Coordinates of N, CA, C and O and ligand atoms in Angstrom, one line a residue:
X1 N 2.0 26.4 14.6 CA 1.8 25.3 13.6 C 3.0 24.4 13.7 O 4.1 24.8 13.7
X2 N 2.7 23.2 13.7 CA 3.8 22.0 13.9 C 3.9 21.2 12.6 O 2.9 20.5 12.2
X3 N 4.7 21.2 12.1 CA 5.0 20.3 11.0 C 6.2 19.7 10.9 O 7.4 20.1 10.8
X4 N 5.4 18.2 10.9 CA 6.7 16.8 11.3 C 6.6 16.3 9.7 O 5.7 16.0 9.0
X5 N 8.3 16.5 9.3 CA 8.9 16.1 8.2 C 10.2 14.8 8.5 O 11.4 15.0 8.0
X6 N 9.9 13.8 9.2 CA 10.7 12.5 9.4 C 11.2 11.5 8.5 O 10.6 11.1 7.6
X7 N 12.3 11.1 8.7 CA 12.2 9.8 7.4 C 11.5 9.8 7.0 O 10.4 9.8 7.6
X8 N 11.5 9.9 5.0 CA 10.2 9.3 4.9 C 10.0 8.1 4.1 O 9.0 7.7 3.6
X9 N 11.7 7.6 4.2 CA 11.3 6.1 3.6 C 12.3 5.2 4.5 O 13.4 5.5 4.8
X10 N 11.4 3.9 4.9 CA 11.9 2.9 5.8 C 12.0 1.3 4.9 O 11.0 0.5 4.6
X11 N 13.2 1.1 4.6 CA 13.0 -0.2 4.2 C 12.5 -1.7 4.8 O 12.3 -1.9 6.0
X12 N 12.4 -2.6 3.8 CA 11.8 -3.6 4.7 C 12.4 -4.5 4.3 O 13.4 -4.1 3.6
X13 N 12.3 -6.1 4.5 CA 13.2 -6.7 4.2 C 12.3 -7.4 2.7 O 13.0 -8.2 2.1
X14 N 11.3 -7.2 2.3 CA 10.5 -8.0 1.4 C 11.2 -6.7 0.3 O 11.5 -5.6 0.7
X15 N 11.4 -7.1 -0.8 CA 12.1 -6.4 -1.9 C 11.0 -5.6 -2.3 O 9.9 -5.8 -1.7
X16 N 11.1 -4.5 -3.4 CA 10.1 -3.8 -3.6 C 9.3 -3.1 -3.1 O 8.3 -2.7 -3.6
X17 N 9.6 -2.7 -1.5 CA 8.7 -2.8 -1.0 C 9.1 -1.7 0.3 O 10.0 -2.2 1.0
X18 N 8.7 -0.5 0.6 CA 9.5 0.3 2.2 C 8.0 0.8 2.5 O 7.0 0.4 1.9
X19 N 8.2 1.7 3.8 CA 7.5 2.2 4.6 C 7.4 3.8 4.2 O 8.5 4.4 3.9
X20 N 6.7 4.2 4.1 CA 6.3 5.7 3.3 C 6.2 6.8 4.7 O 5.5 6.3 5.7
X21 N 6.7 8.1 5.0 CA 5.9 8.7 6.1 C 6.0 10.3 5.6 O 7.0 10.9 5.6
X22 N 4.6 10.9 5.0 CA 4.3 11.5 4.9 C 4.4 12.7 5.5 O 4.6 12.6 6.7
X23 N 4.4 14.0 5.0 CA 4.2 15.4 6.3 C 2.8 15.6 6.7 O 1.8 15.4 6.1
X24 N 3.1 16.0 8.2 CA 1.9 16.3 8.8 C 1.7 17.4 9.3 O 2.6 17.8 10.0
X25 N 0.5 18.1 9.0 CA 1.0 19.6 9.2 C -0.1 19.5 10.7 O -1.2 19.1 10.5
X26 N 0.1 19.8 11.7 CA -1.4 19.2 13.2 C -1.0 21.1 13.6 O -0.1 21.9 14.0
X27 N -2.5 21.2 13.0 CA -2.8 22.9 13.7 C -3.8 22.9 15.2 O -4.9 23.5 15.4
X28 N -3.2 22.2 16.1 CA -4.3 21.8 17.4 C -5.6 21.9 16.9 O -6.0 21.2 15.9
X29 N -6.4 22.8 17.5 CA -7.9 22.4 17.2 C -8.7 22.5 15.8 O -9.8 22.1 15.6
X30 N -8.0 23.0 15.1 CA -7.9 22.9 13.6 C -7.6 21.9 12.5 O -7.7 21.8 11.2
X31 N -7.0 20.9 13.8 CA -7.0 19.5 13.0 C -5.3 19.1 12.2 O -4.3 19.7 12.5
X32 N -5.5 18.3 11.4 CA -4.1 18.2 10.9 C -4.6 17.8 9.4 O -5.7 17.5 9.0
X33 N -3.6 18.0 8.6 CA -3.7 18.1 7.0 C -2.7 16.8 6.8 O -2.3 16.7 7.9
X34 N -2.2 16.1 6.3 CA -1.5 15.3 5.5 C -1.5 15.7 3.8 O -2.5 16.2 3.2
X35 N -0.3 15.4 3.1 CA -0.3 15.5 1.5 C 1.0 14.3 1.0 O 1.9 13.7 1.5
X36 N 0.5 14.4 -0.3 CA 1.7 13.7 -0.8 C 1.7 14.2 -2.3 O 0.7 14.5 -3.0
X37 N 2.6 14.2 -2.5 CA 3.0 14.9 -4.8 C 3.9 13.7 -5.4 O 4.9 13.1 -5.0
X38 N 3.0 13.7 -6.7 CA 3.9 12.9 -7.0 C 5.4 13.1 -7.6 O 5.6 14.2 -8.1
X39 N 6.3 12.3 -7.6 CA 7.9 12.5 -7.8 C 8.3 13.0 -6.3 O 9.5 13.0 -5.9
X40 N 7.5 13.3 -5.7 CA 8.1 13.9 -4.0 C 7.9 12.4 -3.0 O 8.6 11.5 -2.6
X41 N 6.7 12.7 -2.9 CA 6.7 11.2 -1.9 C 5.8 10.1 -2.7 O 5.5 9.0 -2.2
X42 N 5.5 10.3 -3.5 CA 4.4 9.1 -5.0 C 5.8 9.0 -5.9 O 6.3 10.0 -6.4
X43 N 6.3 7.6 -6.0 CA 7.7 7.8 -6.8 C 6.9 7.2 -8.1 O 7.4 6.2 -8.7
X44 N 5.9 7.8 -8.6 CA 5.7 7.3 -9.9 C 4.0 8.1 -10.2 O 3.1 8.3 -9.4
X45 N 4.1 8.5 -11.5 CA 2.2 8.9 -12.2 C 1.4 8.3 -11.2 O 1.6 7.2 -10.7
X46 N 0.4 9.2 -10.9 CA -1.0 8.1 -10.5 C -2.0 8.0 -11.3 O -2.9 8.8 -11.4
X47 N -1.8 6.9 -12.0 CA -3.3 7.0 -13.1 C -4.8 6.4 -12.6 O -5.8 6.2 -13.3
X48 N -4.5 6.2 -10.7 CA -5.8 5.5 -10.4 C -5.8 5.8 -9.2 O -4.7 5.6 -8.6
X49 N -6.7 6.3 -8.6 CA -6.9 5.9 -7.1 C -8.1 5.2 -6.8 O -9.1 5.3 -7.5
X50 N -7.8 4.3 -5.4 CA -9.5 3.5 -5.1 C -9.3 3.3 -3.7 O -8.2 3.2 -3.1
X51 N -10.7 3.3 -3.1 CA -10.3 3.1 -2.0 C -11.2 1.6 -1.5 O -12.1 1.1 -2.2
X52 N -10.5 1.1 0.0 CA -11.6 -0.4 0.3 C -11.8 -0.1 1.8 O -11.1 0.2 2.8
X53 N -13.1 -0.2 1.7 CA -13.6 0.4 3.2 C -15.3 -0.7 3.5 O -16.0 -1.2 2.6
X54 N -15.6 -0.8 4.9 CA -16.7 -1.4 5.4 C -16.1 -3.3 5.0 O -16.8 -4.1 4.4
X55 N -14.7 -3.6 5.6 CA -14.0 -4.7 5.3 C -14.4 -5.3 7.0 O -14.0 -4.7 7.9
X56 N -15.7 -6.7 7.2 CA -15.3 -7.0 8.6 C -13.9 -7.3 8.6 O -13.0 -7.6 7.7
X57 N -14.0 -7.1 10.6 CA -12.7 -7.4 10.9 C -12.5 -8.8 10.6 O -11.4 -9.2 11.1
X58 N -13.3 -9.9 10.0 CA -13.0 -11.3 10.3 C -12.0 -11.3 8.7 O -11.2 -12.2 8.6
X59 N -12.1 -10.6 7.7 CA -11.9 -10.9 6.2 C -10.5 -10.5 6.4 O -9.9 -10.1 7.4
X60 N -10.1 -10.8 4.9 CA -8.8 -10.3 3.9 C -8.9 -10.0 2.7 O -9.4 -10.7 1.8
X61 N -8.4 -8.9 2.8 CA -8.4 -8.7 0.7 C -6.8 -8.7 0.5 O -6.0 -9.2 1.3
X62 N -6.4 -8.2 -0.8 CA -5.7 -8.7 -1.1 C -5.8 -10.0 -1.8 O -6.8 -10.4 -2.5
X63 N -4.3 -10.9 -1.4 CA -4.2 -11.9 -1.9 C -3.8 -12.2 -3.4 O -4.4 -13.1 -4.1
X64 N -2.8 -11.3 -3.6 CA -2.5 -11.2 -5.4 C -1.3 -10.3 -5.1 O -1.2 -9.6 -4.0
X65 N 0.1 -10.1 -6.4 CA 0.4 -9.5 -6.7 C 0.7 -9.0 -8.0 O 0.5 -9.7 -9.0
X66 N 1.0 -7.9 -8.1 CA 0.8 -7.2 -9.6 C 2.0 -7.5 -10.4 O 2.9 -7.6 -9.6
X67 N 2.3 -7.7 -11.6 CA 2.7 -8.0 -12.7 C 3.9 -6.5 -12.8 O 5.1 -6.4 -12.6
X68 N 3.0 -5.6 -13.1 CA 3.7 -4.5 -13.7 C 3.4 -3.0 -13.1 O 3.9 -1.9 -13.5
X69 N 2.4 -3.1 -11.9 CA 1.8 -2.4 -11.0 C 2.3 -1.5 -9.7 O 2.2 -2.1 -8.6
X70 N 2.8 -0.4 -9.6 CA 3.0 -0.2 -8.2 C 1.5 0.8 -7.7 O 0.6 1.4 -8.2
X71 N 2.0 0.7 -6.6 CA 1.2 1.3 -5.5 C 1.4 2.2 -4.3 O 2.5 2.6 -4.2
X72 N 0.9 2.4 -3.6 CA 0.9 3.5 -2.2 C -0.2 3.0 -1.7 O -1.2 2.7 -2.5
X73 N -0.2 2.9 -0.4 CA -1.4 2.5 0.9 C -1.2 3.0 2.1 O -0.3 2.8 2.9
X74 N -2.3 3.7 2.2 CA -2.7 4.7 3.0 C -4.0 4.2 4.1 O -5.2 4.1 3.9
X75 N -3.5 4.1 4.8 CA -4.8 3.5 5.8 C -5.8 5.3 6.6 O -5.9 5.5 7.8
X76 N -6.2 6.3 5.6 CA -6.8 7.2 6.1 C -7.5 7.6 7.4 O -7.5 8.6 8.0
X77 N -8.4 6.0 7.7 CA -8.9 5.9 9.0 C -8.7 4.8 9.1 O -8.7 3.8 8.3
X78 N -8.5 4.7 10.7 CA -8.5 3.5 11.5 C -7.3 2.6 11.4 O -6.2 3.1 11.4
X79 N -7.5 1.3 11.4 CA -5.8 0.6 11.1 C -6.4 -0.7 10.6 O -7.6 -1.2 10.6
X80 N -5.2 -1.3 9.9 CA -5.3 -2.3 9.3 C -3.8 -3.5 9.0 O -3.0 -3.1 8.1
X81 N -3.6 -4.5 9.5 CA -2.9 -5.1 9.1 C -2.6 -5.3 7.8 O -3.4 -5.7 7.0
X82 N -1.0 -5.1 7.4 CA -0.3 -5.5 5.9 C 0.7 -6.7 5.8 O 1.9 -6.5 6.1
X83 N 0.3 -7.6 5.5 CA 1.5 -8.4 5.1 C 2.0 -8.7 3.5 O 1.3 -9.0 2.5
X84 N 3.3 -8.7 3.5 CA 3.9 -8.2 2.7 C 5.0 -9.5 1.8 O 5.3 -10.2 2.8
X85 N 5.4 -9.8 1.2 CA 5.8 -11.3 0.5 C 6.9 -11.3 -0.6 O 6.2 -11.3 -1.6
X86 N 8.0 -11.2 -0.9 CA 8.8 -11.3 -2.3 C 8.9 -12.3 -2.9 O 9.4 -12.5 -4.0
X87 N 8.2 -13.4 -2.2 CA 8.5 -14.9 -2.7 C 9.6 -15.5 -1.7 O 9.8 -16.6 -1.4
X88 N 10.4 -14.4 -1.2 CA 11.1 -15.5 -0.1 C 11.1 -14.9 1.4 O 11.0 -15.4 2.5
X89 N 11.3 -13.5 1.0 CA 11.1 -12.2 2.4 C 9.8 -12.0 2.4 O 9.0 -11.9 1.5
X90 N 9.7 -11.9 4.2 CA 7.9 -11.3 4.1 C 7.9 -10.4 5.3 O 8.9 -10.5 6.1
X91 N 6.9 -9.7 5.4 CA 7.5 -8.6 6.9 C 5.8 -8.3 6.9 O 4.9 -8.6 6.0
X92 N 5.6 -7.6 7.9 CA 4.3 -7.7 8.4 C 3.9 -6.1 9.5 O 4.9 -5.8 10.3
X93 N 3.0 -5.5 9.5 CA 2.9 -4.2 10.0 C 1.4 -3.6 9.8 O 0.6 -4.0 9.0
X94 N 1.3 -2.7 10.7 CA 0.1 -2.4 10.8 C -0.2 -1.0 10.3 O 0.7 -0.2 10.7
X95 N -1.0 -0.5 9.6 CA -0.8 1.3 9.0 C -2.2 1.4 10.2 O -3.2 0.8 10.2
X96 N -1.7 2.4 11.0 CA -2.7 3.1 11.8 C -2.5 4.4 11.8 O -3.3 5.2 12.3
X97 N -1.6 4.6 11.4 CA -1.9 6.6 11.4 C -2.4 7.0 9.9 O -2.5 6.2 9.0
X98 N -2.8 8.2 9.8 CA -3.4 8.4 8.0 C -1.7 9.3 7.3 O -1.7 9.6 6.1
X99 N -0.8 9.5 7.8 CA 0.4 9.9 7.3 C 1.3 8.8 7.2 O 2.4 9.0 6.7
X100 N 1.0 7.4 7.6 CA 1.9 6.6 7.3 C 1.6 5.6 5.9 O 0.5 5.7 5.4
X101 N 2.6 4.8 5.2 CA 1.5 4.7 4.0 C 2.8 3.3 4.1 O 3.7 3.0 4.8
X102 N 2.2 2.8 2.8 CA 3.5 1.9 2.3 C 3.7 1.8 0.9 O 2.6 1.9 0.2
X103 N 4.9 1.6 0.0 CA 4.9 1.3 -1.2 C 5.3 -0.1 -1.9 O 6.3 -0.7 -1.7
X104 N 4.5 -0.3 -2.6 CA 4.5 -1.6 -2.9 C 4.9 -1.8 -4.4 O 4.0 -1.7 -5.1
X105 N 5.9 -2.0 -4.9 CA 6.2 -2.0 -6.2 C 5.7 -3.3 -7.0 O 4.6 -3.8 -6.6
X106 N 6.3 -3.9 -8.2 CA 6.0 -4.8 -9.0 C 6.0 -6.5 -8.1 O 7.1 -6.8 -7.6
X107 N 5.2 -7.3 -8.0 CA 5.6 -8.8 -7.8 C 5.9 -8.7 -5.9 O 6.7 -9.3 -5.2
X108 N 4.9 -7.5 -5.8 CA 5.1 -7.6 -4.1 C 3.7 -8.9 -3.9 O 2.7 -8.8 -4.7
X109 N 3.6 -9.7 -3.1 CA 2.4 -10.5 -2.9 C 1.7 -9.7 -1.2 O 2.2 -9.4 -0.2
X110 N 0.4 -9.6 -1.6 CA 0.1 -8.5 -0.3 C -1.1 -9.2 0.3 O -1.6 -10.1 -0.3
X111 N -1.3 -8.9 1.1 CA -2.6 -9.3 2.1 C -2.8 -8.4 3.2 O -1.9 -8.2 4.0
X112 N -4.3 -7.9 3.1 CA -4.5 -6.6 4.3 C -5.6 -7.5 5.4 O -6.2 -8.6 5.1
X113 N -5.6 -7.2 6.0 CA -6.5 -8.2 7.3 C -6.5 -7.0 9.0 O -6.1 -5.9 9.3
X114 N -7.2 -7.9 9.5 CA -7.5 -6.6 10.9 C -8.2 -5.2 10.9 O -8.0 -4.3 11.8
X115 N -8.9 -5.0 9.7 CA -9.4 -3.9 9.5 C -10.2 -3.2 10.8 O -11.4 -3.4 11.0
X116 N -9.7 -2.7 11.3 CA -10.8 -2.4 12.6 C -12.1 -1.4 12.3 O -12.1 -0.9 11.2
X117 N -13.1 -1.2 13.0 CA -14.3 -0.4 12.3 C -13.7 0.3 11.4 O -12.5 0.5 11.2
X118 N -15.0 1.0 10.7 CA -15.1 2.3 9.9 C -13.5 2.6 9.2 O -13.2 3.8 9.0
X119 N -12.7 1.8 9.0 CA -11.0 1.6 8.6 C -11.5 2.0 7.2 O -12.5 1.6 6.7
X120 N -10.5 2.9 6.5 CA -10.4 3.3 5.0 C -8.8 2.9 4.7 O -7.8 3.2 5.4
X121 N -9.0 2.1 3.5 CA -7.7 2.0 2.9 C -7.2 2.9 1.7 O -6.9 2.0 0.9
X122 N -7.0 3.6 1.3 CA -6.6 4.6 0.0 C -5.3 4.2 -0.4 O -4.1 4.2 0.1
X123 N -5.9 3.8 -1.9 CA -4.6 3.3 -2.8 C -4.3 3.9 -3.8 O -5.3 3.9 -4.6
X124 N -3.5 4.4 -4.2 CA -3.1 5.4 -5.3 C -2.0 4.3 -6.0 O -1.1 3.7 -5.5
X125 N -2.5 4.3 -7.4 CA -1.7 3.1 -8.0 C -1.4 3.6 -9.6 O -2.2 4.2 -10.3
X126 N -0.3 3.2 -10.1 CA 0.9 3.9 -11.3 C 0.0 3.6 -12.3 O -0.4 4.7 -12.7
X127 N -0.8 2.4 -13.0 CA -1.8 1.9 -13.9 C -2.9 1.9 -13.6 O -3.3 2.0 -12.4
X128 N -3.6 2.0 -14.8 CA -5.3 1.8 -14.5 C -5.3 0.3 -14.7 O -4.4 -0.5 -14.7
X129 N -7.2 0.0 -14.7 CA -6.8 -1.3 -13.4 C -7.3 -2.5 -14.9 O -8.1 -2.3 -15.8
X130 N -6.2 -4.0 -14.6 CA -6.3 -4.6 -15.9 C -6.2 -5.9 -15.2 O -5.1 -6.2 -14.7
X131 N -7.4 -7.0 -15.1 CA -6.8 -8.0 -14.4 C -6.0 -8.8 -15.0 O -5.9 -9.9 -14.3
X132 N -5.1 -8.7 -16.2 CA -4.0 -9.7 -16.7 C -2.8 -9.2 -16.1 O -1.8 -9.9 -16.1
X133 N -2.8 -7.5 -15.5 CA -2.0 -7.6 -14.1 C -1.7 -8.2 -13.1 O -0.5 -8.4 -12.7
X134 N -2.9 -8.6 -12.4 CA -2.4 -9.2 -11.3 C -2.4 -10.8 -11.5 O -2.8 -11.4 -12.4
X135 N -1.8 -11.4 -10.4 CA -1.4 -12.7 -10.5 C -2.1 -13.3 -8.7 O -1.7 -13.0 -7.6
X136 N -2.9 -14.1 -9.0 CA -3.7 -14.4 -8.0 C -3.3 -15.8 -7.1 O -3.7 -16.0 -5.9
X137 N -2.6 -16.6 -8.1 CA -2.1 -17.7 -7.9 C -0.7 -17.7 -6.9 O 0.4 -17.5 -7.4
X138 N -0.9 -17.8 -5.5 CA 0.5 -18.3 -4.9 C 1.6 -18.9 -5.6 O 2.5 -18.2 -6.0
X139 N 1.6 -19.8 -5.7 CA 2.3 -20.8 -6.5 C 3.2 -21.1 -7.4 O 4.2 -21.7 -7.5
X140 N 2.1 -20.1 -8.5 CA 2.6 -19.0 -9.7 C 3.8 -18.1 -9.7 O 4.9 -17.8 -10.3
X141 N 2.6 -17.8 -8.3 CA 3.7 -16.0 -8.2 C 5.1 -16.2 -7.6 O 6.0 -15.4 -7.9
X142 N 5.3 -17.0 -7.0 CA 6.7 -17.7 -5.8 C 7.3 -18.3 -7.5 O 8.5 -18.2 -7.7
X143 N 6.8 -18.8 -8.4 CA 7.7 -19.9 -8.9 C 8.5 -18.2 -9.7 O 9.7 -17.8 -9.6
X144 N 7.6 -17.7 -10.3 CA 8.0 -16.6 -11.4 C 9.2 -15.4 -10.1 O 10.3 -15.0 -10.4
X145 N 8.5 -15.2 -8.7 CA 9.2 -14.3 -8.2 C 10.9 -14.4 -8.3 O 11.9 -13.7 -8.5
X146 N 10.5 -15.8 -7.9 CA 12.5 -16.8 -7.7 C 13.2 -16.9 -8.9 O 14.4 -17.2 -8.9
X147 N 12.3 -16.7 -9.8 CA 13.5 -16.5 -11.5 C 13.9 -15.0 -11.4 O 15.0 -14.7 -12.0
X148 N 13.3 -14.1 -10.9 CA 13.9 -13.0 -11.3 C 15.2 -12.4 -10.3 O 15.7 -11.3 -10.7
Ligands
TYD201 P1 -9.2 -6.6 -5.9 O1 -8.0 -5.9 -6.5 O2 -9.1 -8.1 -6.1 O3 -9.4 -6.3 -4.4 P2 -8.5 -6.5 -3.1 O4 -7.1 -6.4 -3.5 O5 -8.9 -5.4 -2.2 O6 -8.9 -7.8 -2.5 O7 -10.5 -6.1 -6.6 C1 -11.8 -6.5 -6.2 C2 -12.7 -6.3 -7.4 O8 -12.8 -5.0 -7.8 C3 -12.3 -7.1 -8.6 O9 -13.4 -7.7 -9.2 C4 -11.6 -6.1 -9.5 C5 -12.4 -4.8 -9.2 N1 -11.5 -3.6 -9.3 C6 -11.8 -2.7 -10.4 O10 -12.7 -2.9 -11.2 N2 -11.0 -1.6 -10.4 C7 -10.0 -1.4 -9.6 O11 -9.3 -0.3 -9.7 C8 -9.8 -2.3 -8.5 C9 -8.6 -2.1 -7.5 C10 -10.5 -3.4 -8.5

């Protein structure tokens, strides 16, 4: 049994914001397991999970950031482009493995795109879901990100 325990936080240059890498336990033809707990690699409660799946490749979701919200993103299957925004830093990456994830804290501005087939996104997120959380407005979010 092989289990890869690697870095498991990579920062990025968008604030709020690193590269997550999960354990993987790959038993050859038995497959492989991934996990995560929270306070170990979830740095916060999860009072929600959801997932976005059957996304053509031509779309984007996203397009908002959260107020008071963090998150984890897990691309389970397949791969999908993340781009990532502080209001002045933005960095950009693709989650194609199901142990790789990312964390996205408060006033991150996000956009997922490139979803290739049958792609599952799994998001495990600190709050339940309130739209006076998020902030949908570019413009908004850049003016408010730069005061803080
Ligand atoms: P939204 O967060 O805008 O999706 P995405 O970030 O993938 O583009 O949510 C899409 C819709 O689903 C919106 O009407 C709000 C609703 N929704 C819930 O009701 N509960 C949830 O937990 C989430 C994430 C969304």
């Amino acid at each position: 049994m092989k289990i890869k325990t690697q870095k498991m936080r990579n920062k990025l240059k968008t604030k709020n914001s690193y590269l997550i890498k999960i354990p993987l336990i790959a038993e050859g033809k038995r497959g492989n397991l991934s996990f995560c707990e929270v306070k170990r690699q979830i740095p916060f409660n999860i009072k929600r999970i959801y997932w976005i799946y059957n996304v053509s490749s031509k779309k984007s979701r996203g397009g908002h950031a959260h107020r008071k919200t963090e998150q984890v993103l897990f691309c389970i299957n397949g791969s999908v482009r993340i781009e990532v925004d502080d209001g002045i830093n933005k960095d950009a990456f693709i989650l194609a493995k199901p142990n790789n994830g990312i964390f996205l804290g408060k006033m991150v501005w996000h956009n997922m795109m490139d979803f290739k087939k049958n792609s599952v996104l799994l998001v495990l997120a600190s709050e339940f879901f309130k739209e006076a959380d998020y902030i949908r407005d570019y413009n908004i979010f850049k003016s408010i990100a730069q005061k803080q």
